[in-house]
Coordinates of C-alpha atoms in Angstrom, one line a residue:
M1142 CA 26.3 -1.8 -28.1
D1143 CA 27.2 1.8 -29.2
I1144 CA 26.3 3.6 -26.0
S1145 CA 25.0 7.2 -25.9
F1146 CA 24.5 8.4 -22.4
S1147 CA 21.7 10.7 -21.2
F1148 CA 21.7 11.8 -17.6
I1149 CA 18.1 12.1 -16.1
I1150 CA 17.9 14.3 -13.0
P1151 CA 14.6 15.3 -11.3
V1152 CA 14.9 18.2 -9.0
Y1153 CA 12.5 19.7 -6.4
N1154 CA 13.3 23.0 -4.7
R1155 CA 17.0 22.3 -4.7
P1156 CA 18.8 24.8 -7.0
N1157 CA 22.0 24.9 -4.9
E1158 CA 22.3 21.2 -5.1
I1159 CA 21.8 21.0 -8.8
R1160 CA 24.5 23.6 -9.3
E1161 CA 27.1 21.3 -7.5
L1162 CA 25.9 18.3 -9.5
L1163 CA 26.2 20.1 -12.8
Q1164 CA 29.6 21.3 -12.0
S1165 CA 30.7 17.7 -11.3
L1166 CA 29.3 16.8 -14.7
V1167 CA 31.4 19.5 -16.4
L1168 CA 34.5 17.9 -14.8
Q1169 CA 33.9 14.4 -16.2
S1170 CA 37.0 12.8 -17.8
Y1171 CA 34.7 11.0 -20.3
K1172 CA 35.7 12.1 -23.8
E1173 CA 32.5 11.3 -25.8
P1174 CA 29.4 13.5 -25.9
F1175 CA 26.6 13.0 -23.3
E1176 CA 23.3 14.6 -22.7
V1177 CA 21.9 16.1 -19.4
I1178 CA 18.2 16.4 -18.8
I1179 CA 16.9 18.3 -15.7
V1180 CA 13.3 17.7 -14.9
E1181 CA 11.8 20.4 -12.6
D1182 CA 9.1 18.5 -10.7
G1183 CA 6.7 21.3 -9.8
S1184 CA 9.2 23.2 -7.7
T1185 CA 8.2 26.5 -6.1
I1186 CA 11.9 27.5 -6.2
D1187 CA 13.1 26.6 -9.7
S1188 CA 16.5 25.8 -11.0
K1189 CA 16.3 27.4 -14.4
G1190 CA 18.9 30.0 -13.6
E1191 CA 21.4 27.4 -12.5
V1192 CA 20.7 25.3 -15.6
D1193 CA 21.1 28.3 -17.9
A1194 CA 24.5 29.0 -16.4
F1195 CA 25.7 25.6 -17.8
K1196 CA 24.3 25.8 -21.3
D1197 CA 27.7 26.7 -22.8
K1198 CA 29.4 23.9 -20.9
L1199 CA 27.0 20.9 -21.2
D1200 CA 24.4 19.6 -23.7
I1201 CA 21.6 20.3 -21.2
T1202 CA 17.9 20.5 -21.4
Y1203 CA 15.5 22.0 -18.8
L1204 CA 12.0 20.5 -18.6
P1205 CA 9.6 22.1 -16.1
K1206 CA 6.4 20.2 -15.3
G1207 CA 3.8 19.8 -12.5
N1208 CA 4.6 17.9 -9.4
S1209 CA 4.1 14.2 -9.9
G1210 CA 6.9 12.6 -7.9
P1211 CA 10.4 11.5 -8.7
G1212 CA 9.5 8.3 -10.5
D1213 CA 7.1 9.9 -13.0
S1214 CA 9.6 12.8 -13.5
R1215 CA 12.3 10.3 -14.4
N1216 CA 9.9 8.7 -16.9
Y1217 CA 9.2 12.1 -18.3
G1218 CA 12.9 12.8 -18.8
M1219 CA 13.7 9.4 -20.3
E1220 CA 10.8 9.7 -22.8
R1221 CA 12.3 12.9 -24.1
A1222 CA 16.0 11.9 -24.0
N1223 CA 18.1 11.4 -27.2
G1224 CA 20.5 8.8 -25.7
N1225 CA 20.1 5.0 -25.6
Y1226 CA 21.4 4.5 -22.1
F1227 CA 20.0 6.6 -19.2
V1228 CA 21.9 7.5 -16.0
I1229 CA 19.4 8.3 -13.2
L1230 CA 20.7 10.5 -10.4
D1231 CA 19.3 12.3 -7.4
S1232 CA 19.9 16.1 -7.3
D1233 CA 21.8 15.8 -4.0
C1234 CA 24.7 13.8 -5.6
I1235 CA 28.1 14.9 -6.7
L1236 CA 30.0 12.7 -9.2
P1237 CA 33.8 12.1 -9.1
P1238 CA 35.5 13.0 -12.4
Q1239 CA 35.9 9.3 -13.5
Y1240 CA 32.3 8.3 -12.9
L1241 CA 31.1 8.0 -16.5
Q1242 CA 34.4 6.7 -17.8
E1243 CA 34.2 3.8 -15.2
A1244 CA 30.6 3.1 -16.1
R1245 CA 31.4 2.9 -19.8
K1246 CA 34.4 0.7 -19.2
S1247 CA 32.4 -1.8 -17.1
L1248 CA 29.5 -1.9 -19.7
D1249 CA 31.9 -2.4 -22.5
G1250 CA 33.5 -5.3 -20.6
C1251 CA 30.2 -6.9 -19.6
F1252 CA 27.1 -5.3 -20.9
V1253 CA 23.9 -5.3 -18.9
H1254 CA 20.7 -3.3 -19.4
C1255 CA 20.7 -2.0 -15.9
Y1256 CA 23.4 -1.1 -13.4
G1257 CA 23.8 0.6 -10.1
G1258 CA 26.7 2.2 -8.3
P1259 CA 27.4 2.7 -4.6
D1260 CA 27.3 6.0 -2.7
A1261 CA 30.1 7.4 -0.6
A1262 CA 30.5 10.3 1.8
H1263 CA 32.6 13.2 0.6
D1264 CA 35.2 14.8 3.0
S1265 CA 33.1 18.0 3.1
F1266 CA 30.0 16.2 4.5
S1267 CA 29.0 16.8 8.1
N1268 CA 29.6 14.0 10.7
V1269 CA 25.8 13.3 10.8
Q1270 CA 25.8 12.9 7.0
K1271 CA 28.8 10.6 7.1
A1272 CA 27.1 8.5 9.9
I1273 CA 23.9 8.2 7.9
N1274 CA 25.8 7.2 4.8
Y1275 CA 27.5 4.5 6.9
A1276 CA 24.2 3.2 8.1
M1277 CA 22.8 3.1 4.6
T1278 CA 25.7 1.4 3.0
S1279 CA 27.4 -0.9 5.5
F1280 CA 27.2 -4.7 5.0
F1281 CA 26.4 -4.9 8.8
T1282 CA 23.2 -2.9 8.3
T1283 CA 20.5 -2.8 5.6
G1284 CA 23.2 -2.1 3.0
G1285 CA 23.8 -5.9 3.1
I1286 CA 20.2 -6.6 2.5
R1287 CA 20.1 -4.2 -0.5
G1288 CA 22.7 -6.4 -2.2
G1289 CA 26.2 -5.7 -3.5
K1290 CA 29.7 -6.9 -3.9
S1291 CA 29.7 -8.6 -0.5
S1292 CA 26.0 -9.0 0.1
V1293 CA 23.3 -11.5 1.2
D1294 CA 21.1 -10.8 -1.9
K1295 CA 21.1 -10.0 -5.6
F1296 CA 22.1 -6.4 -6.2
Q1297 CA 19.1 -3.9 -6.5
P1298 CA 20.1 -0.6 -8.1
R1299 CA 18.8 2.6 -6.5
S1300 CA 17.8 5.7 -8.4
F1301 CA 20.3 8.0 -6.7
N1302 CA 22.8 6.2 -9.0
M1303 CA 21.3 3.9 -11.6
G1304 CA 21.7 3.2 -15.3
I1305 CA 19.1 1.7 -17.5
S1306 CA 19.1 1.2 -21.3
K1307 CA 16.3 2.7 -23.5
E1308 CA 15.5 -0.9 -24.5
A1309 CA 14.8 -2.0 -20.9
F1310 CA 13.0 1.2 -20.1
D1311 CA 10.6 0.8 -23.1
K1312 CA 10.1 -2.9 -22.2
V1313 CA 9.1 -2.4 -18.6
G1314 CA 7.4 0.9 -18.9
G1315 CA 9.5 2.9 -16.5
Y1316 CA 8.8 3.7 -12.9
G1317 CA 5.5 3.2 -11.1
K1318 CA 3.6 5.6 -8.8
I1319 CA 4.8 4.3 -5.5
H1320 CA 7.4 6.4 -3.5
P1321 CA 9.6 5.4 -1.9
G1322 CA 9.9 1.9 -3.4
E1323 CA 9.9 2.9 -7.1
D1324 CA 13.5 1.8 -7.4
P1325 CA 13.2 -1.9 -6.3
D1326 CA 9.8 -2.2 -8.0
L1327 CA 11.5 -1.1 -11.3
T1328 CA 14.5 -3.4 -10.7
I1329 CA 12.2 -6.4 -10.0
R1330 CA 10.2 -5.8 -13.2
I1331 CA 13.5 -5.5 -15.1
W1332 CA 14.5 -9.0 -13.8
E1333 CA 11.1 -10.3 -14.7
K1334 CA 11.6 -9.2 -18.4
G1335 CA 14.8 -11.3 -18.4
Y1336 CA 17.4 -8.5 -18.0
D1337 CA 20.3 -8.7 -15.6
T1338 CA 21.6 -6.0 -13.2
K1339 CA 25.0 -5.5 -11.8
L1340 CA 26.9 -3.3 -9.4
I1341 CA 29.7 -1.1 -10.8
P1342 CA 31.8 -0.4 -7.7
K1343 CA 33.9 2.3 -9.3
A1344 CA 30.9 4.2 -10.6
F1345 CA 30.2 5.7 -7.2
V1346 CA 28.6 9.0 -6.3
Y1347 CA 28.9 11.3 -3.2
H1348 CA 25.4 11.3 -1.9
K1349 CA 24.7 14.1 0.6
R1350 CA 21.5 12.9 2.1
R1351 CA 20.7 16.3 3.6
I1352 CA 18.4 15.1 6.4
D1353 CA 18.4 15.3 10.2
W1354 CA 17.6 12.4 12.6
K1355 CA 13.8 12.9 12.4
K1356 CA 13.8 13.0 8.6
F1357 CA 16.1 10.0 8.5
Y1358 CA 13.6 8.1 10.8
N1359 CA 10.7 9.0 8.5
Q1360 CA 12.7 8.0 5.4
V1361 CA 13.7 4.5 6.6
N1362 CA 10.2 4.0 8.2
K1363 CA 8.7 4.5 4.7
F1364 CA 11.3 2.2 3.2
G1365 CA 10.1 -0.5 5.7
M1366 CA 6.4 0.2 4.9
V1367 CA 7.0 -0.2 1.2
R1368 CA 8.8 -3.5 1.3
P1369 CA 5.7 -5.7 2.2
I1370 CA 3.8 -4.0 -0.7
L1371 CA 6.6 -5.0 -3.1
N1372 CA 6.5 -8.5 -1.6
K1373 CA 2.8 -8.7 -2.4
W1374 CA 3.2 -7.4 -5.9
H1375 CA 6.2 -9.6 -6.6
P1376 CA 5.8 -12.7 -4.3
G1377 CA 8.9 -14.5 -5.7
T1378 CA 11.2 -11.7 -4.4
A1379 CA 10.2 -11.9 -0.7
K1380 CA 13.3 -12.7 1.5
L1381 CA 13.6 -13.7 5.1
T1382 CA 16.4 -11.1 5.3
Y1383 CA 13.8 -8.3 5.0
W1384 CA 12.6 -9.3 8.5
F1385 CA 16.0 -8.6 10.0
P1386 CA 15.4 -5.0 11.2
T1387 CA 12.1 -6.0 12.7
V1388 CA 13.6 -9.0 14.5
F1389 CA 16.5 -6.8 15.6
F1390 CA 14.4 -4.1 17.3
L1391 CA 11.9 -6.5 18.8
G1392 CA 14.8 -8.6 20.1
F1393 CA 16.4 -5.5 21.7
I1394 CA 13.1 -4.8 23.6
A1395 CA 13.0 -8.4 24.7
S1396 CA 16.7 -8.2 25.8
L1397 CA 15.8 -5.3 28.1
L1398 CA 12.9 -7.1 29.6
L1399 CA 15.0 -10.2 30.1
L1400 CA 17.6 -8.1 31.9
L1401 CA 14.9 -7.4 34.6
I1402 CA 14.9 -11.0 35.5
G1403 CA 18.6 -11.4 35.4
V1404 CA 19.1 -12.8 31.9
T1405 CA 22.0 -10.8 30.5
W1406 CA 23.4 -12.6 27.5
P1407 CA 20.8 -11.2 24.9
L1408 CA 21.8 -7.6 25.8
L1409 CA 25.4 -8.5 25.7
A1410 CA 24.9 -9.8 22.2
Y1411 CA 23.5 -6.4 21.2
I1412 CA 26.5 -4.6 22.9
L1413 CA 28.8 -6.8 20.9
Y1414 CA 27.0 -5.9 17.7
F1415 CA 27.2 -2.2 18.3
T1416 CA 30.8 -2.6 19.3
V1417 CA 31.4 -4.0 15.8
I1418 CA 29.5 -1.2 14.2
F1419 CA 31.6 1.4 16.2
F1420 CA 34.9 0.0 15.1
D1421 CA 33.8 -0.7 11.5
S1422 CA 32.7 2.9 11.2
L1423 CA 35.8 4.2 12.9
F1424 CA 38.0 2.1 10.4
K1425 CA 36.0 3.3 7.4
N1426 CA 35.6 7.0 8.4
G1427 CA 38.7 7.6 10.5
N1428 CA 36.7 9.8 12.8
I1429 CA 35.6 8.8 16.4
G1430 CA 32.8 11.3 16.3
V1431 CA 31.3 9.7 13.2
A1432 CA 31.8 6.3 14.8
F1433 CA 29.7 7.3 17.8
L1434 CA 27.0 9.0 15.6
S1435 CA 26.9 5.8 13.5
L1436 CA 25.5 4.0 16.5
I1437 CA 22.6 6.4 16.6
A1438 CA 22.1 6.2 12.8
V1439 CA 22.0 2.4 12.9
G1440 CA 19.7 2.3 15.8
I1441 CA 17.3 4.8 14.1
Q1442 CA 17.6 2.8 10.9
F1443 CA 16.6 -0.5 12.4
L1444 CA 13.8 1.0 14.5
G1445 CA 12.3 3.0 11.7
Y1446 CA 12.6 0.3 9.0
G1447 CA 11.7 -2.6 11.3
W1448 CA 8.6 -0.9 12.8
G1449 CA 7.4 0.2 9.3
F1450 CA 7.9 -3.3 7.9
L1451 CA 6.0 -4.9 10.8
K1452 CA 3.1 -2.5 10.6
S1453 CA 2.8 -2.7 6.9
T1454 CA 3.0 -6.5 6.9
I1455 CA 0.1 -6.8 9.3
W1456 CA -2.1 -4.4 7.4
I1457 CA -1.2 -5.7 3.9
N1458 CA -2.0 -9.3 4.9
F1459 CA -5.0 -8.9 7.2
S1460 CA -6.9 -6.0 5.5
K1461 CA -9.1 -6.2 2.5
K1462 CA -8.1 -2.8 1.3
N1463 CA -5.4 -2.4 -1.4
P1464 CA -2.0 -0.8 -0.5
K1465 CA -2.9 2.6 -2.0
E1466 CA -6.0 2.8 0.2
L1467 CA -4.0 1.7 3.3
F1468 CA -1.0 4.0 2.7
P1469 CA -2.1 6.8 0.4
K1470 CA 1.0 8.9 1.4
L1471 CA 3.2 6.3 -0.3
F1472 CA 1.7 6.9 -3.7
F1473 CA 1.5 9.7 -6.3
N1474 CA -1.6 10.0 -8.5

Protein backbone atom coordinates (compact mmCIF):
# COMPACT_ATOMS: atom_id res chain seq x y z
CA MET A 1 0.00 0.00 0.00
CA ASP A 2 1.30 3.48 -0.92
CA ILE A 3 0.81 5.13 2.46
CA SER A 4 0.05 8.82 2.86
CA PHE A 5 -0.10 9.83 6.55
CA SER A 6 -2.49 12.34 8.12
CA PHE A 7 -2.08 13.18 11.81
CA ILE A 8 -5.43 13.77 13.53
CA ILE A 9 -5.14 15.67 16.81
CA PRO A 10 -8.14 16.91 18.82
CA VAL A 11 -7.35 19.65 21.32
CA TYR A 12 -9.36 21.15 24.15
CA ASN A 13 -8.03 24.19 26.04
CA ARG A 14 -4.38 23.11 25.73
CA PRO A 15 -2.50 25.55 23.46
CA ASN A 16 0.82 25.07 25.29
CA GLU A 17 0.70 21.31 24.82
CA ILE A 18 -0.15 21.50 21.13
CA ARG A 19 2.86 23.77 20.60
CA GLU A 20 5.21 21.12 22.01
CA LEU A 21 3.58 18.38 19.94
CA LEU A 22 3.78 20.38 16.71
CA GLN A 23 7.44 21.13 17.33
CA SER A 24 8.10 17.40 17.66
CA LEU A 25 6.35 16.87 14.31
CA VAL A 26 8.63 19.44 12.68
CA LEU A 27 11.61 17.39 13.87
CA GLN A 28 10.45 14.09 12.34
CA SER A 29 13.16 12.27 10.38
CA TYR A 30 10.52 10.92 7.95
CA LYS A 31 11.35 12.23 4.47
CA GLU A 32 7.98 11.95 2.72
CA PRO A 33 5.18 14.55 3.02
CA PHE A 34 2.55 14.16 5.73
CA GLU A 35 -0.48 16.16 6.79
CA VAL A 36 -1.43 17.50 10.23
CA ILE A 37 -5.04 18.26 11.18
CA ILE A 38 -5.81 20.03 14.46
CA VAL A 39 -9.44 19.77 15.55
CA GLU A 40 -10.37 22.43 18.11
CA ASP A 41 -13.13 20.75 20.14
CA GLY A 42 -15.09 23.75 21.40
CA SER A 43 -12.21 25.18 23.45
CA THR A 44 -12.62 28.44 25.35
CA ILE A 45 -8.84 28.93 25.03
CA ASP A 46 -8.11 28.17 21.39
CA SER A 47 -4.88 27.04 19.75
CA LYS A 48 -5.16 28.97 16.50
CA GLY A 49 -2.16 31.19 17.26
CA GLU A 50 0.04 28.18 17.97
CA VAL A 51 -1.15 26.42 14.80
CA ASP A 52 -0.58 29.53 12.66
CA ALA A 53 3.01 29.69 13.91
CA PHE A 54 3.70 26.32 12.24
CA LYS A 55 2.05 26.95 8.87
CA ASP A 56 5.39 27.53 7.16
CA LYS A 57 6.88 24.39 8.73
CA LEU A 58 4.08 21.82 8.40
CA ASP A 59 1.23 20.98 6.04
CA ILE A 60 -1.26 21.87 8.75
CA THR A 61 -5.01 22.51 8.86
CA TYR A 62 -6.93 24.05 11.77
CA LEU A 63 -10.57 22.97 12.17
CA PRO A 64 -12.59 24.67 14.93
CA LYS A 65 -15.93 23.11 15.93
CA GLY A 66 -18.36 22.86 18.82
CA ASN A 67 -17.58 20.60 21.76
CA SER A 68 -18.63 17.01 21.04
CA GLY A 69 -15.89 14.95 22.68
CA PRO A 70 -12.60 13.48 21.48
CA GLY A 71 -14.08 10.56 19.54
CA ASP A 72 -16.38 12.69 17.41
CA SER A 73 -13.59 15.25 16.93
CA ARG A 74 -11.28 12.54 15.61
CA ASN A 75 -14.02 11.44 13.21
CA TYR A 76 -14.44 15.05 12.11
CA GLY A 77 -10.75 15.30 11.31
CA MET A 78 -10.51 11.96 9.52
CA GLU A 79 -13.52 12.79 7.34
CA ARG A 80 -11.67 15.87 6.10
CA ALA A 81 -8.17 14.41 5.83
CA ASN A 82 -6.39 13.90 2.50
CA GLY A 83 -4.22 10.97 3.56
CA ASN A 84 -5.09 7.28 3.41
CA TYR A 85 -3.62 6.35 6.82
CA PHE A 86 -4.55 8.34 9.91
CA VAL A 87 -2.34 8.70 12.98
CA ILE A 88 -4.41 9.63 16.04
CA LEU A 89 -2.64 11.43 18.88
CA ASP A 90 -3.60 13.13 22.12
CA SER A 91 -2.52 16.74 22.45
CA ASP A 92 -0.45 15.95 25.57
CA CYS A 93 2.02 13.80 23.63
CA ILE A 94 5.48 14.50 22.24
CA LEU A 95 6.93 12.37 19.44
CA PRO A 96 10.55 11.24 19.20
CA PRO A 97 12.11 12.18 15.84
CA GLN A 98 12.03 8.63 14.48
CA TYR A 99 8.32 8.00 15.26
CA LEU A 100 6.83 8.18 11.77
CA GLN A 101 9.84 6.52 10.16
CA GLU A 102 9.46 3.53 12.51
CA ALA A 103 5.71 3.31 11.92
CA ARG A 104 6.21 3.30 8.15
CA LYS A 105 9.00 0.72 8.36
CA SER A 106 6.80 -1.62 10.39
CA LEU A 107 3.78 -1.18 8.10
CA ASP A 108 5.91 -1.78 5.00
CA GLY A 109 7.21 -4.98 6.57
CA CYS A 110 3.84 -6.30 7.77
CA PHE A 111 0.86 -4.15 6.85
CA VAL A 112 -2.15 -3.91 9.12
CA HIS A 113 -5.08 -1.54 8.95
CA CYS A 114 -4.70 -0.50 12.58
CA TYR A 115 -1.71 -0.22 14.88
CA GLY A 116 -0.91 1.15 18.29
CA GLY A 117 2.30 2.30 19.89
CA PRO A 118 3.40 2.41 23.53
CA ASP A 119 3.84 5.49 25.69
CA ALA A 120 6.91 6.42 27.65
CA ALA A 121 7.93 9.00 30.24
CA HIS A 122 10.25 11.76 29.06
CA ASP A 123 13.16 12.76 31.29
CA SER A 124 11.53 16.17 31.79
CA PHE A 125 8.37 14.68 33.32
CA SER A 126 7.68 15.10 37.03
CA ASN A 127 8.08 12.13 39.39
CA VAL A 128 4.30 11.85 39.71
CA GLN A 129 3.92 11.78 35.90
CA LYS A 130 6.57 9.06 35.68
CA ALA A 131 4.89 7.02 38.43
CA ILE A 132 1.48 7.27 36.72
CA ASN A 133 3.08 6.33 33.41
CA TYR A 134 4.58 3.27 35.09
CA ALA A 135 1.21 2.23 36.53
CA MET A 136 -0.49 2.63 33.16
CA THR A 137 2.09 0.71 31.14
CA SER A 138 3.62 -1.99 33.35
CA PHE A 139 2.93 -5.65 32.66
CA PHE A 140 2.38 -6.09 36.41
CA THR A 141 -0.60 -3.69 36.34
CA THR A 142 -3.43 -3.05 33.89
CA GLY A 143 -0.84 -2.49 31.16
CA GLY A 144 -0.69 -6.27 30.92
CA ILE A 145 -4.46 -6.47 30.55
CA ARG A 146 -4.40 -3.91 27.74
CA GLY A 147 -2.22 -6.20 25.68
CA GLY A 148 1.19 -5.83 24.16
CA LYS A 149 4.47 -7.48 23.36
CA SER A 150 4.49 -9.40 26.66
CA SER A 151 0.82 -9.40 27.57
CA VAL A 152 -2.04 -11.57 28.65
CA ASP A 153 -4.37 -10.44 25.87
CA LYS A 154 -4.53 -9.30 22.25
CA PHE A 155 -3.20 -5.79 21.77
CA GLN A 156 -5.78 -3.01 21.89
CA PRO A 157 -4.49 0.31 20.47
CA ARG A 158 -5.29 3.50 22.35
CA SER A 159 -6.02 6.86 20.76
CA PHE A 160 -3.16 8.72 22.40
CA ASN A 161 -1.03 6.79 19.84
CA MET A 162 -2.99 4.91 17.22
CA GLY A 163 -2.96 4.44 13.46
CA ILE A 164 -5.95 3.45 11.33
CA SER A 165 -6.29 3.22 7.56
CA LYS A 166 -8.94 5.22 5.73
CA GLU A 167 -10.35 1.90 4.50
CA ALA A 168 -10.86 0.60 8.05
CA PHE A 169 -12.23 3.96 9.23
CA ASP A 170 -14.81 4.01 6.43
CA LYS A 171 -15.72 0.38 7.08
CA VAL A 172 -16.37 0.71 10.83
CA GLY A 173 -17.72 4.26 10.85
CA GLY A 174 -15.17 5.72 13.24
CA TYR A 175 -15.46 6.35 16.96
CA GLY A 176 -18.66 6.10 18.99
CA LYS A 177 -20.06 8.55 21.53
CA ILE A 178 -18.81 6.82 24.69
CA HIS A 179 -15.89 8.41 26.57
CA PRO A 180 -13.66 7.05 27.86
CA GLY A 181 -13.91 3.68 26.16
CA GLU A 182 -14.14 4.92 22.57
CA ASP A 183 -10.71 3.40 21.90
CA PRO A 184 -11.38 -0.27 22.76
CA ASP A 185 -14.87 0.00 21.26
CA LEU A 186 -13.34 1.08 17.94
CA THR A 187 -10.64 -1.60 18.14
CA ILE A 188 -13.21 -4.34 18.77
CA ARG A 189 -15.33 -3.18 15.82
CA ILE A 190 -12.18 -3.18 13.66
CA TRP A 191 -11.57 -6.81 14.67
CA GLU A 192 -15.20 -7.67 13.93
CA LYS A 193 -14.75 -6.37 10.36
CA GLY A 194 -11.86 -8.78 9.87
CA TYR A 195 -8.94 -6.38 10.26
CA ASP A 196 -5.89 -7.11 12.39
CA THR A 197 -4.15 -4.82 14.86
CA LYS A 198 -0.58 -4.85 16.07
CA LEU A 199 1.79 -3.12 18.43
CA ILE A 200 4.70 -1.19 16.92
CA PRO A 201 7.07 -0.98 19.91
CA LYS A 202 9.42 1.54 18.29
CA ALA A 203 6.58 3.92 17.40
CA PHE A 204 6.29 5.24 20.96
CA VAL A 205 5.27 8.64 22.25
CA TYR A 206 6.05 10.60 25.39
CA HIS A 207 2.65 10.89 27.06
CA LYS A 208 2.58 13.61 29.72
CA ARG A 209 -0.69 12.70 31.46
CA ARG A 210 -0.93 16.05 33.26
CA ILE A 211 -3.10 14.88 36.11
CA ASP A 212 -2.87 14.77 39.90
CA TRP A 213 -3.82 11.83 42.14
CA LYS A 214 -7.50 12.82 42.32
CA LYS A 215 -7.80 13.21 38.56
CA PHE A 216 -5.94 9.95 38.08
CA TYR A 217 -8.42 8.16 40.35
CA ASN A 218 -11.37 9.65 38.44
CA GLN A 219 -9.80 8.65 35.13
CA VAL A 220 -9.17 5.00 36.01
CA ASN A 221 -12.55 4.80 37.77
CA LYS A 222 -14.21 5.75 34.49
CA PHE A 223 -12.07 3.20 32.65
CA GLY A 224 -13.41 0.54 35.02
CA MET A 225 -17.01 1.69 34.59
CA VAL A 226 -16.73 1.58 30.80
CA ARG A 227 -15.42 -1.97 30.49
CA PRO A 228 -18.68 -3.80 31.50
CA ILE A 229 -20.53 -1.64 28.96
CA LEU A 230 -18.12 -2.78 26.25
CA ASN A 231 -18.49 -6.38 27.44
CA LYS A 232 -22.25 -6.05 27.02
CA TRP A 233 -21.92 -4.50 23.56
CA HIS A 234 -19.29 -7.03 22.47
CA PRO A 235 -19.91 -10.23 24.52
CA GLY A 236 -17.19 -12.23 22.80
CA THR A 237 -14.50 -9.89 24.10
CA ALA A 238 -15.20 -10.26 27.83
CA LYS A 239 -12.15 -11.61 29.68
CA LEU A 240 -11.65 -12.91 33.20
CA THR A 241 -8.54 -10.72 33.38
CA TYR A 242 -10.75 -7.61 33.45
CA TRP A 243 -11.83 -8.70 36.94
CA PHE A 244 -8.27 -8.61 38.25
CA PRO A 245 -8.32 -5.03 39.69
CA THR A 246 -11.66 -5.71 41.43
CA VAL A 247 -10.43 -8.99 42.91
CA PHE A 248 -7.20 -7.23 43.89
CA PHE A 249 -8.79 -4.45 45.93
CA LEU A 250 -11.45 -6.71 47.49
CA GLY A 251 -8.72 -9.18 48.37
CA PHE A 252 -6.69 -6.43 50.01
CA ILE A 253 -9.66 -5.50 52.21
CA ALA A 254 -10.12 -9.18 53.08
CA SER A 255 -6.42 -9.52 53.94
CA LEU A 256 -6.71 -6.66 56.46
CA LEU A 257 -9.77 -8.29 58.05
CA LEU A 258 -8.02 -11.65 58.22
CA LEU A 259 -5.09 -9.98 59.93
CA LEU A 260 -7.41 -9.15 62.83
CA ILE A 261 -7.87 -12.87 63.50
CA GLY A 262 -4.21 -13.71 63.09
CA VAL A 263 -4.13 -14.84 59.45
CA THR A 264 -1.13 -13.06 57.97
CA TRP A 265 -0.26 -14.80 54.70
CA PRO A 266 -2.76 -12.91 52.45
CA LEU A 267 -1.32 -9.55 53.53
CA LEU A 268 2.20 -10.90 53.10
CA ALA A 269 1.27 -11.79 49.50
CA TYR A 270 0.27 -8.15 48.90
CA ILE A 271 3.50 -6.94 50.49
CA LEU A 272 5.41 -9.23 48.13
CA TYR A 273 3.49 -7.87 45.14
CA PHE A 274 4.19 -4.24 46.03
CA THR A 275 7.84 -5.13 46.64
CA VAL A 276 7.98 -6.40 43.05
CA ILE A 277 6.31 -3.19 41.87
CA PHE A 278 8.83 -1.07 43.78
CA PHE A 279 11.91 -2.78 42.38
CA ASP A 280 10.48 -3.06 38.86
CA SER A 281 9.76 0.68 38.83
CA LEU A 282 13.16 1.41 40.34
CA PHE A 283 14.83 -0.65 37.61
CA LYS A 284 12.85 1.01 34.81
CA ASN A 285 12.97 4.60 36.08
CA GLY A 286 16.26 4.62 37.99
CA ASN A 287 14.71 6.85 40.64
CA ILE A 288 13.83 5.77 44.18
CA GLY A 289 11.31 8.60 44.53
CA VAL A 290 9.45 7.45 41.42
CA ALA A 291 9.55 3.87 42.74
CA PHE A 292 7.83 4.91 45.98
CA LEU A 293 5.27 7.02 44.08
CA SER A 294 4.60 4.04 41.80
CA LEU A 295 3.24 2.17 44.83
CA ILE A 296 0.68 4.96 45.31
CA ALA A 297 -0.12 5.08 41.59
CA VAL A 298 -0.70 1.33 41.35
CA GLY A 299 -2.85 1.34 44.51
CA ILE A 300 -5.01 4.17 43.14
CA GLN A 301 -5.21 2.47 39.77
CA PHE A 302 -6.51 -0.83 41.13
CA LEU A 303 -8.89 0.81 43.59
CA GLY A 304 -10.34 3.23 41.03
CA TYR A 305 -10.61 0.75 38.17
CA GLY A 306 -11.70 -2.15 40.35
CA TRP A 307 -14.47 -0.22 42.12
CA GLY A 308 -15.69 1.30 38.86
CA PHE A 309 -15.75 -2.11 37.19
CA LEU A 310 -17.66 -3.74 40.06
CA LYS A 311 -20.22 -0.95 40.36
CA SER A 312 -20.83 -0.83 36.61
CA THR A 313 -21.07 -4.64 36.32
CA ILE A 314 -23.80 -4.74 38.96
CA TRP A 315 -25.83 -1.94 37.40
CA ILE A 316 -25.40 -3.14 33.82
CA ASN A 317 -26.52 -6.68 34.63
CA PHE A 318 -29.30 -6.01 37.14
CA SER A 319 -30.89 -2.81 35.86
CA LYS A 320 -33.40 -2.55 33.04
CA LYS A 321 -31.97 0.81 31.97
CA ASN A 322 -29.50 1.13 29.11
CA PRO A 323 -25.90 2.21 29.81
CA LYS A 324 -26.45 5.79 28.65
CA GLU A 325 -29.31 6.20 31.14
CA LEU A 326 -27.28 4.64 33.94
CA PHE A 327 -24.06 6.55 33.28
CA PRO A 328 -24.88 9.71 31.28
CA LYS A 329 -21.50 11.29 32.10
CA LEU A 330 -19.79 8.56 30.06
CA PHE A 331 -21.49 9.59 26.83
CA PHE A 332 -21.47 12.59 24.50
CA ASN A 333 -24.63 13.48 22.60
